[in-house]
Coordinates of C-alpha atoms and ligand atoms in Angstrom, one line a residue:
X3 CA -21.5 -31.2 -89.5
X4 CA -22.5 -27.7 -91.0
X5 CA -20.8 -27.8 -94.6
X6 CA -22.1 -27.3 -98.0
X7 CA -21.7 -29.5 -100.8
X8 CA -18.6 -29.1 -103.7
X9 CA -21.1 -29.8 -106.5
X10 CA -23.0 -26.4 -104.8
X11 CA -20.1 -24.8 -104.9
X12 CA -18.7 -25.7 -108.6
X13 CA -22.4 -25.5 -110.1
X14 CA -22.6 -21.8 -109.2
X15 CA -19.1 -20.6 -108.4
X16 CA -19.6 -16.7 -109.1
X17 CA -22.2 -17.0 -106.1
X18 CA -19.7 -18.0 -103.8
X19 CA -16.8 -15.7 -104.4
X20 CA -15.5 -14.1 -101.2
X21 CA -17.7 -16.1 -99.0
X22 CA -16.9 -17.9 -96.3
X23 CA -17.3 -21.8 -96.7
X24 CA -16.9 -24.9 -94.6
X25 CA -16.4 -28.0 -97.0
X26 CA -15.4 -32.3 -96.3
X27 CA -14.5 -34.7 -98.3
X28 CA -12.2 -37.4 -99.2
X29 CA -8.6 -36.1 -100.8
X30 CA -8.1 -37.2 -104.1
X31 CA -4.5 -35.4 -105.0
X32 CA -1.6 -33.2 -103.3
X33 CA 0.7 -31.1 -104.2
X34 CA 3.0 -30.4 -101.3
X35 CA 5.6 -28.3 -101.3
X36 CA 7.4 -26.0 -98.6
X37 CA 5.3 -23.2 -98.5
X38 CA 2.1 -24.3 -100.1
X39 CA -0.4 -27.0 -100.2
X40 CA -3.0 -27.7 -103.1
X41 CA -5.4 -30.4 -102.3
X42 CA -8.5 -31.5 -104.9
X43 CA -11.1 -32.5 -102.9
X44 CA -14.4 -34.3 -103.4
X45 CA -17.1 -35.0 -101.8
X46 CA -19.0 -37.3 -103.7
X47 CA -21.8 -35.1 -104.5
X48 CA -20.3 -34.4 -108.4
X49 CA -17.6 -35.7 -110.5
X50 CA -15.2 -33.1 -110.1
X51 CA -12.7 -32.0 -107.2
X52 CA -12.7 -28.4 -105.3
X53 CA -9.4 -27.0 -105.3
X54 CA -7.8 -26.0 -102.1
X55 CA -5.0 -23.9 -101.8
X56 CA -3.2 -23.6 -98.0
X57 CA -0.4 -21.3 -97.5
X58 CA 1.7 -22.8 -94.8
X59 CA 2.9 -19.7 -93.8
X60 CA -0.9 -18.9 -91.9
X61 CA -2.4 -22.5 -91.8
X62 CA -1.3 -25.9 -90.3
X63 CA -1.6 -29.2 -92.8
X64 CA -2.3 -31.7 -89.8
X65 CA 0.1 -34.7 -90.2
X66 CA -1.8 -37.3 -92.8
X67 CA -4.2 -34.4 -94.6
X68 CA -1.6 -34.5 -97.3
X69 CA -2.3 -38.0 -98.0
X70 CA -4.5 -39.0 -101.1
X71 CA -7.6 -40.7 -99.1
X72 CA -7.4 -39.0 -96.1
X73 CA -10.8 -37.1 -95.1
X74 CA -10.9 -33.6 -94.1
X75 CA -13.0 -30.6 -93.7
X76 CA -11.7 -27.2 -94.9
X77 CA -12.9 -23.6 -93.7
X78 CA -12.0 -20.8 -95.9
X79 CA -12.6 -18.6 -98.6
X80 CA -14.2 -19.2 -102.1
X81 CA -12.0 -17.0 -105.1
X82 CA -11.8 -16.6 -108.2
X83 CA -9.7 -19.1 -109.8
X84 CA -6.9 -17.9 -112.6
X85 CA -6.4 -22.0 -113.7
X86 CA -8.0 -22.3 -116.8
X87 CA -9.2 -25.9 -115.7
X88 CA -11.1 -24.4 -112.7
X89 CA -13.8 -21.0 -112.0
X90 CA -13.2 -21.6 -108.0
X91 CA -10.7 -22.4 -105.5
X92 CA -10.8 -22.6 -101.8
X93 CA -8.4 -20.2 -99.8
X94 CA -8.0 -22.2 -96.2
X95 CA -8.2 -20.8 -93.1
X96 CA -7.9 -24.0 -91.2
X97 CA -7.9 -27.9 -92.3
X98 CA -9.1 -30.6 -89.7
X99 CA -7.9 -34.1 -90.7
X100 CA -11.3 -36.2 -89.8
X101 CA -9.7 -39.9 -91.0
X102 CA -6.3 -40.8 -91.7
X103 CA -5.6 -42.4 -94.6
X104 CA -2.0 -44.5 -94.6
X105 CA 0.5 -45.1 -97.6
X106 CA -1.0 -48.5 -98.1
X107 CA -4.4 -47.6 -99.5
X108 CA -4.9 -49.7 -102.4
X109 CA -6.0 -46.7 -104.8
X110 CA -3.2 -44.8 -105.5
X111 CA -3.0 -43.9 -109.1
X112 CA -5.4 -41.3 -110.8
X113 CA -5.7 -44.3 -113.3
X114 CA -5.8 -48.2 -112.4
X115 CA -6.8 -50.7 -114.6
X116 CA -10.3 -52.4 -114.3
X117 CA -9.6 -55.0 -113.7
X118 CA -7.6 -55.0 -110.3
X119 CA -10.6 -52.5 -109.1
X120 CA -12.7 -55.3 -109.8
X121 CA -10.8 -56.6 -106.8
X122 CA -11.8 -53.4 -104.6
X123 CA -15.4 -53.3 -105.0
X124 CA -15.8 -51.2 -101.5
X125 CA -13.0 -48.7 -102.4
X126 CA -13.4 -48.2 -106.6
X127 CA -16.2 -46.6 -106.2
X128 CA -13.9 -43.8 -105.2
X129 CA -12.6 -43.5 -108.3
X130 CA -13.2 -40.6 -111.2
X131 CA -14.3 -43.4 -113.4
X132 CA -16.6 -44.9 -111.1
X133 CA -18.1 -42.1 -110.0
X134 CA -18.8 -41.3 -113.7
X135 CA -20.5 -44.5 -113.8
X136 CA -22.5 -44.8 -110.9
X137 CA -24.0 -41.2 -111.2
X138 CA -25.2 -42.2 -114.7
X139 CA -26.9 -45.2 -113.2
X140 CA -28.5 -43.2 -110.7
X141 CA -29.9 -40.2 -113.4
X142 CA -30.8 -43.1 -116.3
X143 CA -32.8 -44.3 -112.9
X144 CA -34.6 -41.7 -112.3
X145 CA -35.1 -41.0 -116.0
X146 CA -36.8 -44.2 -116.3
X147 CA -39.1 -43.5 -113.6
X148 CA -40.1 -40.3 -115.0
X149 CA -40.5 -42.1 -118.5
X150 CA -43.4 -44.1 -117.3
X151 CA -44.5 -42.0 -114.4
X152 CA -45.5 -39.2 -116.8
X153 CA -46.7 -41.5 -119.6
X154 CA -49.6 -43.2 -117.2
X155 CA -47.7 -46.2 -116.1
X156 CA -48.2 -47.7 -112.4
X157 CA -44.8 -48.6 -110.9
X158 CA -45.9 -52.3 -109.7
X159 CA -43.0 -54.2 -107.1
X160 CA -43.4 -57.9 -108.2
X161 CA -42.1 -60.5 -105.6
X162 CA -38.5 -61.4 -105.1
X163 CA -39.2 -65.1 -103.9
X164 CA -41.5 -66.9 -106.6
X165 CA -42.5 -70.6 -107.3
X166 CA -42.7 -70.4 -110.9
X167 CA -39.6 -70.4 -113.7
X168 CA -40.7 -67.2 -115.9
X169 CA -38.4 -67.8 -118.7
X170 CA -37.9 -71.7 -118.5
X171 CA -34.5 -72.0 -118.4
X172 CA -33.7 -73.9 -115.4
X173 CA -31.7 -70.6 -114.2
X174 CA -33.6 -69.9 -110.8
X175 CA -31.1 -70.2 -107.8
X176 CA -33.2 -72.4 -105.4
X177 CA -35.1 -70.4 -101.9
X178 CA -34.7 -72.6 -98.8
X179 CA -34.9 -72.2 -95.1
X180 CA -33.9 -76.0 -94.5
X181 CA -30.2 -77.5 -95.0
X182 CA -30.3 -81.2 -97.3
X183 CA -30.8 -83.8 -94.6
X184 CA -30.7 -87.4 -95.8
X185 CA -34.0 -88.9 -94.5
X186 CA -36.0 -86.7 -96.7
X187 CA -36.9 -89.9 -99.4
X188 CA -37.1 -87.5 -102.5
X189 CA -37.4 -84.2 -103.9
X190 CA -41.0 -83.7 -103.5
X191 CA -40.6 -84.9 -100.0
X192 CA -38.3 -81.9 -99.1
X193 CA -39.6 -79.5 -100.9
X194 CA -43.0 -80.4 -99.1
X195 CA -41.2 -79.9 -95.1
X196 CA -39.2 -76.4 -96.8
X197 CA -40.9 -73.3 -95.8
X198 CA -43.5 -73.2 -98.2
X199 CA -44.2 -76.6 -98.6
X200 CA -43.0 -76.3 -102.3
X201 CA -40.3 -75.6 -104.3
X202 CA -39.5 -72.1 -104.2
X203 CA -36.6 -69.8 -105.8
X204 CA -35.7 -66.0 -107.0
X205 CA -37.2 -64.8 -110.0
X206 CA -35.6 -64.3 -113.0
X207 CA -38.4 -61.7 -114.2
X208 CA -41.0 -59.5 -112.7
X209 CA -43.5 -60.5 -115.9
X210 CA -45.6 -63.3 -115.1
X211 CA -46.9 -60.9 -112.0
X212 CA -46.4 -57.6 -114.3
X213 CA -49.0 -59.1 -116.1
X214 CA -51.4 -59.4 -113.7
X215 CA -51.0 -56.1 -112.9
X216 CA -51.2 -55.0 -116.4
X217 CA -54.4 -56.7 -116.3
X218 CA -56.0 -54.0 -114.3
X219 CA -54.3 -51.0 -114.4
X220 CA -53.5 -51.3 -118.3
X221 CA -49.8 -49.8 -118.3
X222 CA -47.4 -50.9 -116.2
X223 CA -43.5 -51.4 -115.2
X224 CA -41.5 -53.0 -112.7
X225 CA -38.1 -51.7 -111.9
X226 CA -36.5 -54.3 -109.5
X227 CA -33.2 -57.0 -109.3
X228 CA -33.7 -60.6 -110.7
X229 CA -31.7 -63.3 -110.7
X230 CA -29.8 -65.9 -112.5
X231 CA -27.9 -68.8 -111.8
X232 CA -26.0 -68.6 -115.0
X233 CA -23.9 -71.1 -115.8
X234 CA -21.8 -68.9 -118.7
X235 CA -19.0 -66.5 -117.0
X236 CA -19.0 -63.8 -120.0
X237 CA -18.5 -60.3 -120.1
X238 CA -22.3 -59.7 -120.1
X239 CA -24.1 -62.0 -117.8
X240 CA -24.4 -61.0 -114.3
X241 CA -26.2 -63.7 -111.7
X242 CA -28.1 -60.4 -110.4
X243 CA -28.9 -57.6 -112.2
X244 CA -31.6 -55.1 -112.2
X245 CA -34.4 -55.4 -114.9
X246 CA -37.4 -52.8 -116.1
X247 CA -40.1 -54.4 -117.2
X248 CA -43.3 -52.2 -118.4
X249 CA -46.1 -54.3 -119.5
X250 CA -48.8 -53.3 -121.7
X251 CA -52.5 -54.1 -122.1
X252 CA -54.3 -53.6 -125.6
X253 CA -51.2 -53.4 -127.1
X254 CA -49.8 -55.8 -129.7
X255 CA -46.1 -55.9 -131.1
X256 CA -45.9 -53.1 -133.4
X257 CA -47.1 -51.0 -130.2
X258 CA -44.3 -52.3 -128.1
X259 CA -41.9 -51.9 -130.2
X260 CA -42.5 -48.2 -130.5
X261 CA -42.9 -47.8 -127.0
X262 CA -39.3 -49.5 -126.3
X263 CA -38.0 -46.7 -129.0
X264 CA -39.4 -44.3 -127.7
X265 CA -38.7 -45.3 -124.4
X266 CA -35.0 -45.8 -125.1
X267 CA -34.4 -42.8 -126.7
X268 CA -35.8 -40.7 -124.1
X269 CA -33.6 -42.4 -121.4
X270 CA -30.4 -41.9 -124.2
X271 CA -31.4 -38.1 -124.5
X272 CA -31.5 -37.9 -120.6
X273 CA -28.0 -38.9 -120.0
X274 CA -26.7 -37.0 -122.5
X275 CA -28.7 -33.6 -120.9
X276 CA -27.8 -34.7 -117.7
X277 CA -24.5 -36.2 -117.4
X278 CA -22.1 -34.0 -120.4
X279 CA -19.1 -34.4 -117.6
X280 CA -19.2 -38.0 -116.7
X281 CA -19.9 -39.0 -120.5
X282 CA -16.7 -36.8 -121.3
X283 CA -14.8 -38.7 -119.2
X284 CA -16.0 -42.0 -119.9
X285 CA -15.4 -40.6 -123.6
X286 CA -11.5 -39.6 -122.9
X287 CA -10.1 -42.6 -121.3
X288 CA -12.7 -45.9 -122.3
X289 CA -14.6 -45.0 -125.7
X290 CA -13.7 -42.7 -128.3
X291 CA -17.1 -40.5 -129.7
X292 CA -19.2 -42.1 -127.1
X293 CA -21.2 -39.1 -126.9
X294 CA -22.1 -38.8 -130.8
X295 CA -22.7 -42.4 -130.4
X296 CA -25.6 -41.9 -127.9
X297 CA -26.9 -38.4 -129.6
X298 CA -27.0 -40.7 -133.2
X299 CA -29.3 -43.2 -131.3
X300 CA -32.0 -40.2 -129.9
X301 CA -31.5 -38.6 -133.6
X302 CA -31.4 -41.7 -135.7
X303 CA -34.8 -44.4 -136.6
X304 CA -33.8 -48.2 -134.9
X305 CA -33.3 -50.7 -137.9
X306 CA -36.2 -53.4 -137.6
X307 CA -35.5 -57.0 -139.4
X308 CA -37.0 -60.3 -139.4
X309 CA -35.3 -63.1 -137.7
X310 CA -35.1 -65.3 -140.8
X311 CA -33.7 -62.4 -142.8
X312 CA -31.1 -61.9 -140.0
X313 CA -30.2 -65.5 -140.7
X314 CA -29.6 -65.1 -144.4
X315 CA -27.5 -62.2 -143.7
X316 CA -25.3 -64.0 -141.5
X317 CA -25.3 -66.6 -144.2
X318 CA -24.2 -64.5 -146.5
X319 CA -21.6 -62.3 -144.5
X320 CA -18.9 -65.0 -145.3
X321 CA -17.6 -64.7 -141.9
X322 CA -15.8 -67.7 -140.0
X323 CA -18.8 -67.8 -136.9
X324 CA -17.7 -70.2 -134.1
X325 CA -21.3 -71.3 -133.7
X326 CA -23.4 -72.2 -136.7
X327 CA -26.0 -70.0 -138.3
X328 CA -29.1 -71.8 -139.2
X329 CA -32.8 -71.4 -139.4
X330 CA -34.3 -72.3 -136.1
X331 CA -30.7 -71.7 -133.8
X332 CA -30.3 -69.0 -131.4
X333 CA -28.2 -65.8 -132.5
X334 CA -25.4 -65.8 -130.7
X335 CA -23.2 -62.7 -129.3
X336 CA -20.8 -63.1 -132.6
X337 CA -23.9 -63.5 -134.6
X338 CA -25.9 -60.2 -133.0
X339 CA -22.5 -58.1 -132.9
X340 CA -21.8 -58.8 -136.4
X341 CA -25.5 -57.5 -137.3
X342 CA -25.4 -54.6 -135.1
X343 CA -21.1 -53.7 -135.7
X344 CA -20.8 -54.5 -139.1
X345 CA -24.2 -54.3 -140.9
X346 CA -26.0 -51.6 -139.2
X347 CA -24.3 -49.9 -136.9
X348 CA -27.0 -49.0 -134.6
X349 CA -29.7 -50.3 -132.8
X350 CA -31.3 -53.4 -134.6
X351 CA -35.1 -55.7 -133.7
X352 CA -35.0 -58.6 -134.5
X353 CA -38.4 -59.8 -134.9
X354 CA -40.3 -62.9 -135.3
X355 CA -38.5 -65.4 -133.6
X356 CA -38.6 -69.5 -134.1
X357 CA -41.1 -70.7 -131.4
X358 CA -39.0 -73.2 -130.0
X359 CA -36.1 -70.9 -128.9
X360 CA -38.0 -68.3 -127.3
X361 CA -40.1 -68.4 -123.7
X362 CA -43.7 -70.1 -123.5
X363 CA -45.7 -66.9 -123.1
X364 CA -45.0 -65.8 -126.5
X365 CA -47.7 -65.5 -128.6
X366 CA -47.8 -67.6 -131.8
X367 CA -48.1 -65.9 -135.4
X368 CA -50.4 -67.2 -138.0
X369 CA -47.5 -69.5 -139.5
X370 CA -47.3 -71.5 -136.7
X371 CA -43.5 -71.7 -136.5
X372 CA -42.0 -68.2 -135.2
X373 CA -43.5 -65.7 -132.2
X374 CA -44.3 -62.2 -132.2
X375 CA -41.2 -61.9 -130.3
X376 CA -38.5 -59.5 -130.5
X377 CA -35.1 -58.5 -129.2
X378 CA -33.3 -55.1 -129.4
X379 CA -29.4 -55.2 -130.2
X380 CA -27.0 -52.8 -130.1
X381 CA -23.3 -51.8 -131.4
X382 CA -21.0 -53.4 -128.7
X383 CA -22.8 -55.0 -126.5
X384 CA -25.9 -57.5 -128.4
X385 CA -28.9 -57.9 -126.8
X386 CA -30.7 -55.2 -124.4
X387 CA -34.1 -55.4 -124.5
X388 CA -36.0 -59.1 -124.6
X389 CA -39.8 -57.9 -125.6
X390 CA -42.7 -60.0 -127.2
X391 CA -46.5 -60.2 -127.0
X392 CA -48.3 -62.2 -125.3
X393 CA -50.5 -65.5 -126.3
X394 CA -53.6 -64.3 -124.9
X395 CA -55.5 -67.2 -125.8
X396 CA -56.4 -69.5 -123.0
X397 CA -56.2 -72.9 -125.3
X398 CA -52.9 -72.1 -127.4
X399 CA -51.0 -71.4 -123.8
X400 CA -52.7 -74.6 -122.6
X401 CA -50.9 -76.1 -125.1
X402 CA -48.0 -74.8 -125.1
X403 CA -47.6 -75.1 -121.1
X404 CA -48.0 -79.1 -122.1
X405 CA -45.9 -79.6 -124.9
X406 CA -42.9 -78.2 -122.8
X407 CA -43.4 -80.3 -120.3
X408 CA -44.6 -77.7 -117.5
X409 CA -46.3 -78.0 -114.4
X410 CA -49.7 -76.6 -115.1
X411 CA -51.0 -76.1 -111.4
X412 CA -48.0 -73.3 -111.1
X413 CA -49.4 -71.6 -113.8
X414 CA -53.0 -71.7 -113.3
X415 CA -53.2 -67.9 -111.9
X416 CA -51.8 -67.0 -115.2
X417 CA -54.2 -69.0 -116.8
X418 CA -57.0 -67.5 -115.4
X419 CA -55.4 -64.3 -116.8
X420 CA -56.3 -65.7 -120.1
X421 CA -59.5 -67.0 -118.8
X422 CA -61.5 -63.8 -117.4
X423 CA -61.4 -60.9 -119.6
X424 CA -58.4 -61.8 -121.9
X425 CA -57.0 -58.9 -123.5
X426 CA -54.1 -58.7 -126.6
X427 CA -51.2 -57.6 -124.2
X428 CA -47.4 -56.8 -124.4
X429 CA -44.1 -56.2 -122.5
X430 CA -40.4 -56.0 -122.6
X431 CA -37.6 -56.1 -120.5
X432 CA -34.7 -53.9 -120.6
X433 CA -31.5 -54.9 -118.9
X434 CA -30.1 -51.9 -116.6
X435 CA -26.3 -53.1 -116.3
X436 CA -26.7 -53.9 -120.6
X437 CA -27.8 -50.8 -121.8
X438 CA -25.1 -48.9 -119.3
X439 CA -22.6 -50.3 -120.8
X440 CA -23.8 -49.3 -124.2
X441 CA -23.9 -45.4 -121.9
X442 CA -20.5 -45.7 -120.4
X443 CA -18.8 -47.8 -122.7
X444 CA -17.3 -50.1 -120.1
X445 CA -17.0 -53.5 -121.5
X446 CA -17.5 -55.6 -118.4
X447 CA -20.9 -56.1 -117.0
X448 CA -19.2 -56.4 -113.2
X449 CA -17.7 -52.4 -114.1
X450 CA -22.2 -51.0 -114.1
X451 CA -23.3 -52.9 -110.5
X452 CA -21.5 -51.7 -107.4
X453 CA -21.0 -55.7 -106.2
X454 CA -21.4 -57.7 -108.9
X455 CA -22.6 -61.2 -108.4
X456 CA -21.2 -63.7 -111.2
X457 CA -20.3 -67.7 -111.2
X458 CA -17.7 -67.9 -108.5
X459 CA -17.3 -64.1 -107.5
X460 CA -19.1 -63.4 -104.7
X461 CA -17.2 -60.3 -102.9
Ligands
4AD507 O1 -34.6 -61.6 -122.7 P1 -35.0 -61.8 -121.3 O2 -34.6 -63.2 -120.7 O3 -36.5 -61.5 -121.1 C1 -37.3 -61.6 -120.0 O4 -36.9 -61.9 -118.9 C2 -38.7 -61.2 -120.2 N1 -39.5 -61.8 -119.1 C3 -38.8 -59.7 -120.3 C4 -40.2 -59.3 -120.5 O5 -40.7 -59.4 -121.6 N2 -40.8 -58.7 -119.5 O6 -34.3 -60.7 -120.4 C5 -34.5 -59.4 -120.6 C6 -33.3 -58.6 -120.5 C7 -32.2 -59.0 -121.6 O7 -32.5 -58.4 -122.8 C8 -31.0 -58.5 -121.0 O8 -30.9 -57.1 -121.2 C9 -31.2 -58.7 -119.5 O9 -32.6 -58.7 -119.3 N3 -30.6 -59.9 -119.0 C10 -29.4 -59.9 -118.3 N4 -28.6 -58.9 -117.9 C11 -27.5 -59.3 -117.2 N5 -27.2 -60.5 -116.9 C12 -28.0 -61.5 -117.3 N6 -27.7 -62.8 -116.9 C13 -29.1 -61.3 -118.0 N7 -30.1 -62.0 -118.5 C14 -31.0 -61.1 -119.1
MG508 MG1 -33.6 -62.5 -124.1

């Protein structure tokens, strides 16, 4: 169908006035009176709606292209628009009603709360906040591509289906092509007739292979879905979301943590440049100076703290914690929220991490009892970014495989990793659906994926 594009059209209005054009899209309001029509119209290629005006006198509104919903394509004229809201407006010559839309469509209201859209996930996506939302995930996209495509990094595509447990929490949701069957005597014996003869599940990081790859082409990053069966419904956890992972060869901690700065603020700065209209309406009906927010985090230094000073800031905060604060625990949201809300108030590492609540890989510092580990926490949301470096030292992973009880044959191409041509390495992972909710300000993971995937919610 010959037809240009609203965002075309509204991007460069002056270029268009008293031109023919030929424009579809999905009606988002009417005004219908007796002798004129107004219809805002969108296409989906920008956030906001062309206005088109239809004098009944000269053109026929088909039966249904009044309805909110209904697609249509428009021929007319661009003008000059006197609305101070608007720079164009459609004059129509004719309207062709291309799908009916009937009285029941669930998405009436310019406004309706999340949390019944959560229900919709096929039709919110028509909505203004929504498609502020989801263009932002697309540009943040692409600006993370170009982040690492112009700073030398290879885009590597880990697997999917993997046999090992990357971060050792018993979250992988289990691969099978065969259905239980009771003459299979154990678990080794079924996992032996499954399809690869072993146990097999999706990953919950791209590391383990990023690594490899960082291994010969020095920088890389992985931009992909992982998965966890996560047995927490909160706000934050989704059971598949989408993770970026650059890894980093001859780089230790200090390096990676500048890189993730870096790396975030360029990303930060690229939504702002990009996306002023969809932040402005993220900013007017879900978070209040959202926009200063994000330009204070591309202006402003990170804060960088050790773990066990954390700890005796929470100690000392006098607050009622649900969870206890001790040496040697896990921070927990309460815990990271009330160092990034109430302390800081902006982005926050937390470095040097006790070894025994952090992932195998991590490599050991000299006092044997933390890892050069670190996690990035922001206002509102916690954790973003899990980042560490690596123990590149064949006999300390050896060791540490063993004391946690691992099964060293599934780790021996990582060993060897260690073994031919070792080098002092580091990565990080950065959350996508985490960090837009820091960008939009919605406070549900489920609001940043198209079709979330949680505990129980499968739609
Ligand atoms: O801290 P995590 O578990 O670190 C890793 O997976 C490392 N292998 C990363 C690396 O060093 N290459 O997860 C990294 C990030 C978290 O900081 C968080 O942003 C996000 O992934 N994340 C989740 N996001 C949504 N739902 C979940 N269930 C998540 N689990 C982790
Ligand atoms: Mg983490």
């Amino acid at each position: 169908m010959k037809h240009i594009d609203i965002r075309q059209i509204l991007t460069s209005p002056e270029s268009f006035f008293e031109k023919p054009v030929t424009v579809c899209g999905w009606i988002r309001l009417c005004r219908d009176s007796k002798n004129m029509a107004f219809i805002a119209l969108n296409d989906g290629t920008c956030l906001g709606h062309l206005q088109i005006v239809i004098d009944k006198s000269k053109v026929t509104l088909p039966e249904g292209a009044s309805r909110v919903g209904s697609s249509v394509m428009v021929k007319g004229t661009a003008v000059r628009s006197f609305n101070k809201n608007q720079a164009v407006e459609v004059n129509a010559d004719s309207v062709v009603l291309l799908g009916d839309c009937p009285l029941d469509y669930p998405i009436q209201k310019a406004k309706t709360s999340l949390d019944y859209l959560r229900t919709l996930p096929h039709l919110r996506v028509r909505t203004n906040t929504f498609s502020a939302v989801f263009r932002i995930r697309s540009r943040i996209s692409a600006a993370i591509h170009r982040y690492f495509q112009s700073n030398g990094y290879i885009y590597a595509h880990t697997p999917i289906i993997t046999g090992s447990d990357c971060e050792g929490a018993g979250e992988i949701f289990q691969v099978t092509a065969l259905g239980y069957a009771p003459e299979y005597k154990s678990a080794e014996e079924y996992y032996a007739a499954d399809f690869f003869g072993r146990r097999a599940g999706l990953t919950v990081s791209g590391q383990l292979e990023g690594e490899v790859m960082a291994m010969a082409f020095g920088k890389i990053y992985t931009f992909g879905p992982t998965f966890r069966a996560e047995n927490s419904n909160t706000t934050r956890h989704a059971a598949e979301f989408w993770q970026i992972e650059p890894e980093v060869a001859f780089a230790d901690i200090d390096d990676i943590i500048e890189i993730a700065t870096q790396f975030i603020k360029y990303i930060i700065k690229a939504v702002l440049d990009e996306c002023p209209e969809e932040l402005a309406l993220l900013e007017r009906f879900y978070e209040p100076g959202l926009s200063a927010k994000l330009q204070k985090v591309v202006d402003d230094d990170f804060v960088r703290i050790d773990y066990t000073e954390a700890v005796d800031i929470l100690k000392k905060s006098g607050k009622d914690f649900v969870y206890p604060v001790e040496w040697g625990l896990a921070l927990q949201t309460e815990h990271e929220r009330y160092l990034t809300d109430e302390v800081f108030n902006r982005p926050v590492f937390v470095v040097n991490y006790p070894k025994d609540i952090k992932s195998f890989y991590m490599k050991l510092n000299p006092d044997g009892k933390t890892v050069a580990a670190t996690d990035l926490l922001v206002p509102g949301v916690g954790e973003i970014i899990g980042c560490s470096e690596r123990e590149a030292d064949y006999d300390k992973l050896v060791k540490v495989i063993e004391e946690r009880g691992m099964k060293m044959s599934d780790y021996s191409n990582y060993l060897d990793l260690r073994k031919y041509g070792s080098v002092p390495h580091s990565g990080f992972g950065l959350g996508l659906e985490r960090i837009l909710m820091y960008v939009t300000g919605m406070g549900n993971i489920r609001d940043t994926i198209v079709f979330p995937r949680a505990k129980g919610e499968l739609r």
